[in-house]
Coordinates of C-alpha atoms in Angstrom, one line a residue:
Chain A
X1 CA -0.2 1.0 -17.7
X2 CA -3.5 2.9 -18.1
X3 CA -5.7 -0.1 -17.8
X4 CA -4.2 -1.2 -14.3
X5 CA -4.2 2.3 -13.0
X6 CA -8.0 2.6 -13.6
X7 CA -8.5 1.1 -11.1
X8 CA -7.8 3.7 -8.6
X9 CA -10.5 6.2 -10.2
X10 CA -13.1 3.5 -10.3
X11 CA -12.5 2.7 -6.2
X12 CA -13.3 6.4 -5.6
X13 CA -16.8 6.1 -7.6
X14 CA -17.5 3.0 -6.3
X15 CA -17.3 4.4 -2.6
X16 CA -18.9 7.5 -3.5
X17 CA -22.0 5.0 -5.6
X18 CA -22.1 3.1 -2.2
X19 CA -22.4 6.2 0.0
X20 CA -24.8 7.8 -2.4
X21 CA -23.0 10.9 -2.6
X22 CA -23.6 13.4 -5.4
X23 CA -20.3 14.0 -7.3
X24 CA -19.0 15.2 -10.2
X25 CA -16.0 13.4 -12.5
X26 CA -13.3 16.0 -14.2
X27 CA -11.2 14.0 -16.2
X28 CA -7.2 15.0 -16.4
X29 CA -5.7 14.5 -19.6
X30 CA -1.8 12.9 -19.6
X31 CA -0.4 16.9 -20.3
X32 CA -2.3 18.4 -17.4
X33 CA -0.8 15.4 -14.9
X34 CA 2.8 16.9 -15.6
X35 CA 1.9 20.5 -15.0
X36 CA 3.4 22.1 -11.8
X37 CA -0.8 23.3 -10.7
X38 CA -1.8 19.6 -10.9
X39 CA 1.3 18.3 -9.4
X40 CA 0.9 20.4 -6.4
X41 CA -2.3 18.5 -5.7
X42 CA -1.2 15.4 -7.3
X43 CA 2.5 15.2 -6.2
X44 CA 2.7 12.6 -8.5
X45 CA 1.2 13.6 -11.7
X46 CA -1.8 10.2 -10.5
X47 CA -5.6 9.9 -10.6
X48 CA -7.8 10.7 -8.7
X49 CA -8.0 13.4 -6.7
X50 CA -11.1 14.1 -4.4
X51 CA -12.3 17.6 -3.8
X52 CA -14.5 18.0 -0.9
X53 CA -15.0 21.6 -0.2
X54 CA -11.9 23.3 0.1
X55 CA -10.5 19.6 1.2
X56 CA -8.1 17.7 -1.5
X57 CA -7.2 14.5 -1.0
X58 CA -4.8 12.2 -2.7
X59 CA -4.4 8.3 -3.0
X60 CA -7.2 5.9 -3.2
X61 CA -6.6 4.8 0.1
X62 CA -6.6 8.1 1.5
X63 CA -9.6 8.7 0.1
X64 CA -11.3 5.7 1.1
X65 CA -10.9 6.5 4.0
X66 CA -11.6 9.8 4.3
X67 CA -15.1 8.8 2.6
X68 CA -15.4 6.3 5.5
X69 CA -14.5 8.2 8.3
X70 CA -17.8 10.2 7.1
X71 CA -20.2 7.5 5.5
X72 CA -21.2 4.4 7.2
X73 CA -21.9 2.0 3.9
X74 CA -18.0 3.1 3.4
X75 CA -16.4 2.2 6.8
X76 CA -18.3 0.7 10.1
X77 CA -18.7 3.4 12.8
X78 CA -18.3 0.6 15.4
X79 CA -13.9 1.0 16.2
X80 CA -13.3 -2.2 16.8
X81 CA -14.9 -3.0 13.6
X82 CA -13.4 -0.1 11.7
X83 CA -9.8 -1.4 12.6
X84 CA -10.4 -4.7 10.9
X85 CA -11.7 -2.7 8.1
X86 CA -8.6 -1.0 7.9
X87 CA -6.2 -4.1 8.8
X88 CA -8.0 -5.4 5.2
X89 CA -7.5 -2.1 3.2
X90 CA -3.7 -2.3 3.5
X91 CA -3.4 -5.8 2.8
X92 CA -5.3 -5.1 -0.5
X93 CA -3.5 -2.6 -0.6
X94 CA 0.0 -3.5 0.8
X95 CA 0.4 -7.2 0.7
X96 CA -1.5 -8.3 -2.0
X97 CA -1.6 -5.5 -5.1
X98 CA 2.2 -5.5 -5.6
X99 CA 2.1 -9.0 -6.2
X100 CA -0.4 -9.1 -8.7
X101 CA 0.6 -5.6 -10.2
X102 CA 3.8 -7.2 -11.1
X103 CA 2.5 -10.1 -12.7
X104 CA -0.4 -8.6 -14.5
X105 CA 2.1 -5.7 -15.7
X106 CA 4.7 -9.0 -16.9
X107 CA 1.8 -10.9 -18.3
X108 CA -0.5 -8.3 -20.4
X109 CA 2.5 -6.2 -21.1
X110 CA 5.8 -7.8 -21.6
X111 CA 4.5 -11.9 -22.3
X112 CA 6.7 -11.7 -25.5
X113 CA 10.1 -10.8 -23.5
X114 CA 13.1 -12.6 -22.9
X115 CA 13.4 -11.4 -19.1
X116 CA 9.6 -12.4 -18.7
X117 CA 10.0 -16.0 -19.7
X118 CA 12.7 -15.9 -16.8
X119 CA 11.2 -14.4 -14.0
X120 CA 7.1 -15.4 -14.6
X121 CA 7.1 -18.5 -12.2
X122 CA 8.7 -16.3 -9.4
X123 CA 5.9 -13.9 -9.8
X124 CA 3.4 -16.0 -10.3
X125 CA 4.3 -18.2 -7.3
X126 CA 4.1 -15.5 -4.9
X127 CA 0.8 -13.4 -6.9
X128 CA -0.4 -17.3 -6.3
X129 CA 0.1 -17.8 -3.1
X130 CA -1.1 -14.2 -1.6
X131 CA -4.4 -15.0 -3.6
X132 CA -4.6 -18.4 -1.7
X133 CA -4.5 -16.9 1.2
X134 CA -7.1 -14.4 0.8
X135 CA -8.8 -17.4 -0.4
X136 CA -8.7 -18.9 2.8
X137 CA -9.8 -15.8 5.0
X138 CA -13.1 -16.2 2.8
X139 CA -14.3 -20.1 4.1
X140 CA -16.5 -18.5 6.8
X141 CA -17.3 -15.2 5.8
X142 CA -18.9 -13.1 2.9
X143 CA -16.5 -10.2 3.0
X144 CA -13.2 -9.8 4.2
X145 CA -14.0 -7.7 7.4
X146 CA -17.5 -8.2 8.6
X147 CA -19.9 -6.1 6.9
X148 CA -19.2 -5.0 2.9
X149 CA -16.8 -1.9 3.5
X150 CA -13.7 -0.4 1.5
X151 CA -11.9 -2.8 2.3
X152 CA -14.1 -5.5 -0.4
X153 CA -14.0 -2.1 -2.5
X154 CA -10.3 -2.1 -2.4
X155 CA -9.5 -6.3 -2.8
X156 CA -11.9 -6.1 -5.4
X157 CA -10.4 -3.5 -7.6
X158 CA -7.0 -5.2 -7.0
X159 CA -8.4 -8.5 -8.5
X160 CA -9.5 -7.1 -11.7
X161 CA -6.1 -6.8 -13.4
X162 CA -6.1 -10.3 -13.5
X163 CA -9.7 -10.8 -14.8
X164 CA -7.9 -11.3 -18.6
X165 CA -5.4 -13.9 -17.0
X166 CA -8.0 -16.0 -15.2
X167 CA -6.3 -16.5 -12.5
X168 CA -9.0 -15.6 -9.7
X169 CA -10.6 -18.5 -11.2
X170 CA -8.7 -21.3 -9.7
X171 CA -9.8 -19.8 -6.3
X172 CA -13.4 -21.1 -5.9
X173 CA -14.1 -18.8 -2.7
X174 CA -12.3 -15.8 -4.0
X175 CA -13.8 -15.4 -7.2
X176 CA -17.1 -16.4 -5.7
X177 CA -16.5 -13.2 -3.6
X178 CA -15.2 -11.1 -6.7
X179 CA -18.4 -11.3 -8.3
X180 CA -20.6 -11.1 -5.2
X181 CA -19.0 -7.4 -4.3
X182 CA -19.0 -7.0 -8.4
X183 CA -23.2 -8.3 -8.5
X184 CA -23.4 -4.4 -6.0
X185 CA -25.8 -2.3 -8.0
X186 CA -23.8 0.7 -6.6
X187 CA -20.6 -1.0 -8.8
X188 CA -22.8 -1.1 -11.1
X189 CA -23.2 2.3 -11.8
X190 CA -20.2 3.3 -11.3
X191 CA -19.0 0.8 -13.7
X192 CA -21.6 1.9 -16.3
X193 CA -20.9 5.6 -15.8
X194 CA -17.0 4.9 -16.1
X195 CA -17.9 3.1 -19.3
X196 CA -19.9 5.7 -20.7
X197 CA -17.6 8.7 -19.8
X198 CA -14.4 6.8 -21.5
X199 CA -16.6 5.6 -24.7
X200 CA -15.9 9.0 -27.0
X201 CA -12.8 8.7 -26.3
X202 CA -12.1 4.6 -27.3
X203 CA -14.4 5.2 -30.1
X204 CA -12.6 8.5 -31.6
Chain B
X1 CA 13.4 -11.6 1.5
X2 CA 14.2 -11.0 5.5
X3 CA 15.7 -8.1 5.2
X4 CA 13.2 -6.2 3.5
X5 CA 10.7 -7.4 6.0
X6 CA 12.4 -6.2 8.9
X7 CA 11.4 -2.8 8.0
X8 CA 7.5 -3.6 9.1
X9 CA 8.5 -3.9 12.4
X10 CA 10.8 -1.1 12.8
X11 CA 8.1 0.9 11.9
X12 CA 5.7 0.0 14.8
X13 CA 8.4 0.3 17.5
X14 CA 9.3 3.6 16.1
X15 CA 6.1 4.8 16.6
X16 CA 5.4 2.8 20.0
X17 CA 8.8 5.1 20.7
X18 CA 7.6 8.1 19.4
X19 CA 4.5 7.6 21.1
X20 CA 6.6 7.3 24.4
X21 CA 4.4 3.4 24.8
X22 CA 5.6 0.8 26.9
X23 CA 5.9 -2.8 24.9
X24 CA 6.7 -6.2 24.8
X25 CA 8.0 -8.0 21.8
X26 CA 7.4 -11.3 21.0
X27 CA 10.0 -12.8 18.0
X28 CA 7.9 -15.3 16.0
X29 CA 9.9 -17.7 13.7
X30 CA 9.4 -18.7 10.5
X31 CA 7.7 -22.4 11.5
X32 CA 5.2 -20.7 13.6
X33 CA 4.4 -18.1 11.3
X34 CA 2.7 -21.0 8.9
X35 CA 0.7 -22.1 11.7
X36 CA -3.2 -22.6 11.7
X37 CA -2.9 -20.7 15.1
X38 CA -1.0 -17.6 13.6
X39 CA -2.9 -17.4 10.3
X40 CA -5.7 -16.7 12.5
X41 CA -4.1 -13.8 13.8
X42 CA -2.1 -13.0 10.4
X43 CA -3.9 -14.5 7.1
X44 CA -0.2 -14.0 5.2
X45 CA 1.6 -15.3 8.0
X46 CA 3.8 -11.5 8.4
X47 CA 5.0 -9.9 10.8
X48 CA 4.6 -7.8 13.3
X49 CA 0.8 -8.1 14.8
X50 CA 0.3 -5.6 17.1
X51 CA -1.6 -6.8 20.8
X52 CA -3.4 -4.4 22.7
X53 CA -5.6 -5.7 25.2
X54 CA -8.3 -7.6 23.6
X55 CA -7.1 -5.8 20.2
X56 CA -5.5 -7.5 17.5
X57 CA -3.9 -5.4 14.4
X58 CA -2.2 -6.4 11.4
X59 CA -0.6 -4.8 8.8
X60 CA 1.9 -2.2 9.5
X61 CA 0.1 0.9 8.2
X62 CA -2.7 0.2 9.9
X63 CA -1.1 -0.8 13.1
X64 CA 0.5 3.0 12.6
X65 CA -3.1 4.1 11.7
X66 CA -4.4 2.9 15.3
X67 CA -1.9 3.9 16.8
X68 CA -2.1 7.3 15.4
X69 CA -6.0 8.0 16.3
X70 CA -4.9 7.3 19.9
X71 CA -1.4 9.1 20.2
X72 CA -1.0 12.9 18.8
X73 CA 2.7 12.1 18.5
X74 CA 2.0 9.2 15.8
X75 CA -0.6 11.5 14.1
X76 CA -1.8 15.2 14.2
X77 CA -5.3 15.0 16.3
X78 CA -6.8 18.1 13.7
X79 CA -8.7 16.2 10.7
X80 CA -7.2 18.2 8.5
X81 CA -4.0 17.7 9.3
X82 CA -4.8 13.9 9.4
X83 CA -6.0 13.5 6.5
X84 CA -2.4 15.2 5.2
X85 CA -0.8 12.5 7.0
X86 CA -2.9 9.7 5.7
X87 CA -2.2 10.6 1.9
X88 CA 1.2 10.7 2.3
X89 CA 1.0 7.2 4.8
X90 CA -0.9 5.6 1.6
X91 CA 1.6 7.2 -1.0
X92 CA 4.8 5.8 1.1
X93 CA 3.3 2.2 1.0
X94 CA 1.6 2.2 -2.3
X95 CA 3.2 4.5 -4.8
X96 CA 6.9 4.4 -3.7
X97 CA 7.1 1.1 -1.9
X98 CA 6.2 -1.3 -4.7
X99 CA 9.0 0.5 -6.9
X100 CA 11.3 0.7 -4.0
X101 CA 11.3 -2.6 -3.4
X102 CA 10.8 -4.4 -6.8
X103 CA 14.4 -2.7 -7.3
X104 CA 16.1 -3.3 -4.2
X105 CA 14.8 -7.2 -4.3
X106 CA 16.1 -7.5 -8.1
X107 CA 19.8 -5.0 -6.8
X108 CA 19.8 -7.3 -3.8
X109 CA 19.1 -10.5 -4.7
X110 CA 19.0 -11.5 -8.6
X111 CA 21.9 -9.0 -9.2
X112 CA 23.8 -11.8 -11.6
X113 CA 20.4 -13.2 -13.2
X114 CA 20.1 -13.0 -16.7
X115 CA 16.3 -11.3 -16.6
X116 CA 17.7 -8.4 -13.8
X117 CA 20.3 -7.5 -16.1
X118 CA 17.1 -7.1 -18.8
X119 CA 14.8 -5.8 -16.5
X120 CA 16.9 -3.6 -14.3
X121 CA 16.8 -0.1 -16.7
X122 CA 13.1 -0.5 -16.1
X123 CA 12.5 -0.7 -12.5
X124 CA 15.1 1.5 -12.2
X125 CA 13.5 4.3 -13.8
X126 CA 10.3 4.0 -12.3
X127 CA 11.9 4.4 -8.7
X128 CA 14.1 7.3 -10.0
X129 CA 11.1 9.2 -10.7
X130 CA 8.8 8.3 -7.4
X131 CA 12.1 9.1 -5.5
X132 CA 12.7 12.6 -7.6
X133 CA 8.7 12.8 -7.1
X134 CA 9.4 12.5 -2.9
X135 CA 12.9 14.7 -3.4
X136 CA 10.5 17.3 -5.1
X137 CA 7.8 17.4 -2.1
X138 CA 10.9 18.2 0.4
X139 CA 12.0 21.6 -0.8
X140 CA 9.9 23.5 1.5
X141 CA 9.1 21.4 4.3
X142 CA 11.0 19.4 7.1
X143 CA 8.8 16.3 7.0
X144 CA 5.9 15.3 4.8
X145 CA 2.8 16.2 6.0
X146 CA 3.4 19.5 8.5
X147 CA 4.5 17.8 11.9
X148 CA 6.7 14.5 11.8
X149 CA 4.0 11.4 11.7
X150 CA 3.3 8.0 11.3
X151 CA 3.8 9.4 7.4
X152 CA 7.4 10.3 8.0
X153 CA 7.8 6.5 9.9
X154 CA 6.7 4.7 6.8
X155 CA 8.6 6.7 4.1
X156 CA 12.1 6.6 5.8
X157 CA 11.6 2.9 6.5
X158 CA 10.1 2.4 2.6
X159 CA 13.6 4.0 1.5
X160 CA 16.0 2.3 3.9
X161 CA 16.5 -1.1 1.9
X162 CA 18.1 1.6 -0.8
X163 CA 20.6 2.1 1.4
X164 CA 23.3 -0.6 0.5
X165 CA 22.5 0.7 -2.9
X166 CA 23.4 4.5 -2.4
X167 CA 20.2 5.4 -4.5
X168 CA 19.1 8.1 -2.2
X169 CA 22.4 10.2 -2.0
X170 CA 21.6 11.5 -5.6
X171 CA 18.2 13.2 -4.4
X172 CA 19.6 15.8 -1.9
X173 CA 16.3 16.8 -0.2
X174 CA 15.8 13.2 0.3
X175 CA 18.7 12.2 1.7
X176 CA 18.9 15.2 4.0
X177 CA 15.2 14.1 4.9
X178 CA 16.1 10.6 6.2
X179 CA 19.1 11.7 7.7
X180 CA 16.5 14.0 10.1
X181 CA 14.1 11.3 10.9
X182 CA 16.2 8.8 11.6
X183 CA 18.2 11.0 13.7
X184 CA 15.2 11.5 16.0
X185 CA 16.0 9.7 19.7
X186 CA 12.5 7.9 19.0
X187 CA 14.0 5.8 15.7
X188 CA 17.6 5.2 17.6
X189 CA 15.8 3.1 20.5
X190 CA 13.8 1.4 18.2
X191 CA 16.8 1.0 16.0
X192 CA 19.2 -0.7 19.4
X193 CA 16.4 -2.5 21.1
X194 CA 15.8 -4.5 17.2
X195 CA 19.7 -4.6 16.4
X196 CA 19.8 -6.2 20.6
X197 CA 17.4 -8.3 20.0
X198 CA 18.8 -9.7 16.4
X199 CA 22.2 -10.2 17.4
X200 CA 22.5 -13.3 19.3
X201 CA 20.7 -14.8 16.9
X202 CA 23.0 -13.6 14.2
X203 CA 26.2 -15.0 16.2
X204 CA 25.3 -18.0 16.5

């Protein structure tokens, strides 16, 4: 499940890109996530982790928001706008990702399997219908909470899994929004420097 | 899926109870819940939505969230020690819920299906290790981020569909863990004013 779990690292740069903070990327290799150290940072052996100072935080989320709590282009100051923000985070987060986790995971990496055939229009009715509903939310507005925040940051990371199914594409709105917060030159470079960083490695 | 659900709004009126918050609830069935009206307050048509004043929250984490930056008994008031709380808030809903729940939805509910009986050594295994993962966390502490929190409100309520299962009795930290939060006078009220509130309905 690399590829899906990418996802979460590339949140964190993109936040950090939008924020224009300095930072630094150390990558963990699959042995170092099972090692007691890393574990007691990472109690569950995941990437990232963001160190700030003698701060650690886990979970994208988590870190998100810690990043907003600091940086305006991350999270409005304003509360009543931060809320809504927030509201939008965890239902990338909450309410939309397991859908489409499960039918991304079923679709790029068990198609071929007998239980697949089976259960695919369940998942893909409900992985449907959240996406229509997001969908919707996005008639009158250019991102999902007022201003661009980690909230777009987060729906927008959630959406890629699905990029090699093309099923954002049946949602005019949404994946008019996808590429909008994707068109960001601060995903940009944290795109490009994700690329570049993991080429050795695909090449070797 | 209803009894899944239920566990989103257990989790605000444990906190509202923790938080020692006077509140009204308002029971919105499943027609009204797919109106145009709702959807304006709850884009997936969930529940609960939180009212406060002119406020309007969705999602259950960050309903807890808000309700946390205003009430030190929901979460710690030091940054620090929220930003503990936030990781582990995140990690309850987003790396042990979706496991959690695909399982308990396949146990639950496609038990006799042809695909569970394929799929079930899979999802099984995946929520063995978050919960070992969790089990692992508990050694040294009471609760999961220092002081009880909005943390400890989403994990016991993200393991509690395991419960007709008996999954959670092999992981003895665990178990003892849930035992202690839900043995706070805070989740018992919460726990009778929902089961009151239910069981008319289920009686008839």
């Amino acid at each position: 499940l690399n590829s899906l779990r990418a996802a979460s690292t590339m949140r964190v740069r993109w936040a950090l890109e939008e924020a224009g903070l300095p930072y630094r990327v150390r990558t963990v290799t699959p042995e170092e996530r099972e090692t007691a150290a890393y574990r007691r940072e990472q109690p569950f052996g995941q990437m990232p982790v963001l160190h700030d100072g003698a701060v650690s935080v886990f979970e994208s989320g988590a870190i998100l928001l810690y990043l907003g709590e600091r940086h305006p282009a991350v999270l409005p100051v304003d509360p009543a706008a931060r809320t809504q923000a927030t509201m939008w985070m965890f239902a990338a987060l909450n309410t939309v990702e397991q859908h489409v986790t499960n039918l991304a995971e079923l679709l790029i990496f068990h198609a071929g399997e007998a239980w697949a055939r089976e259960r695919r229009p369940a998942l893909e009715a409900m992985a449907l219908r959240r996406l229509g509903e997001v969908d919707a939310q996005l008639e009158e507005r250019d991102y999902l909470a007022g201003p661009f925040s980690a909230a777009d940051i987060l729906m927008t990371t959630v959406l890629r899994p699905l990029d090699r199914i093309g099923l954002v594409d049946g949602f005019s709105r949404l994946a008019a929004y996808k590429a909008r917060c994707m068109a960001r030159p601060a995903f940009a470079r944290a795109l490009a420097d994700y690329t570049a960083q993991y080429a050795p490695a695909r090449a070797a």
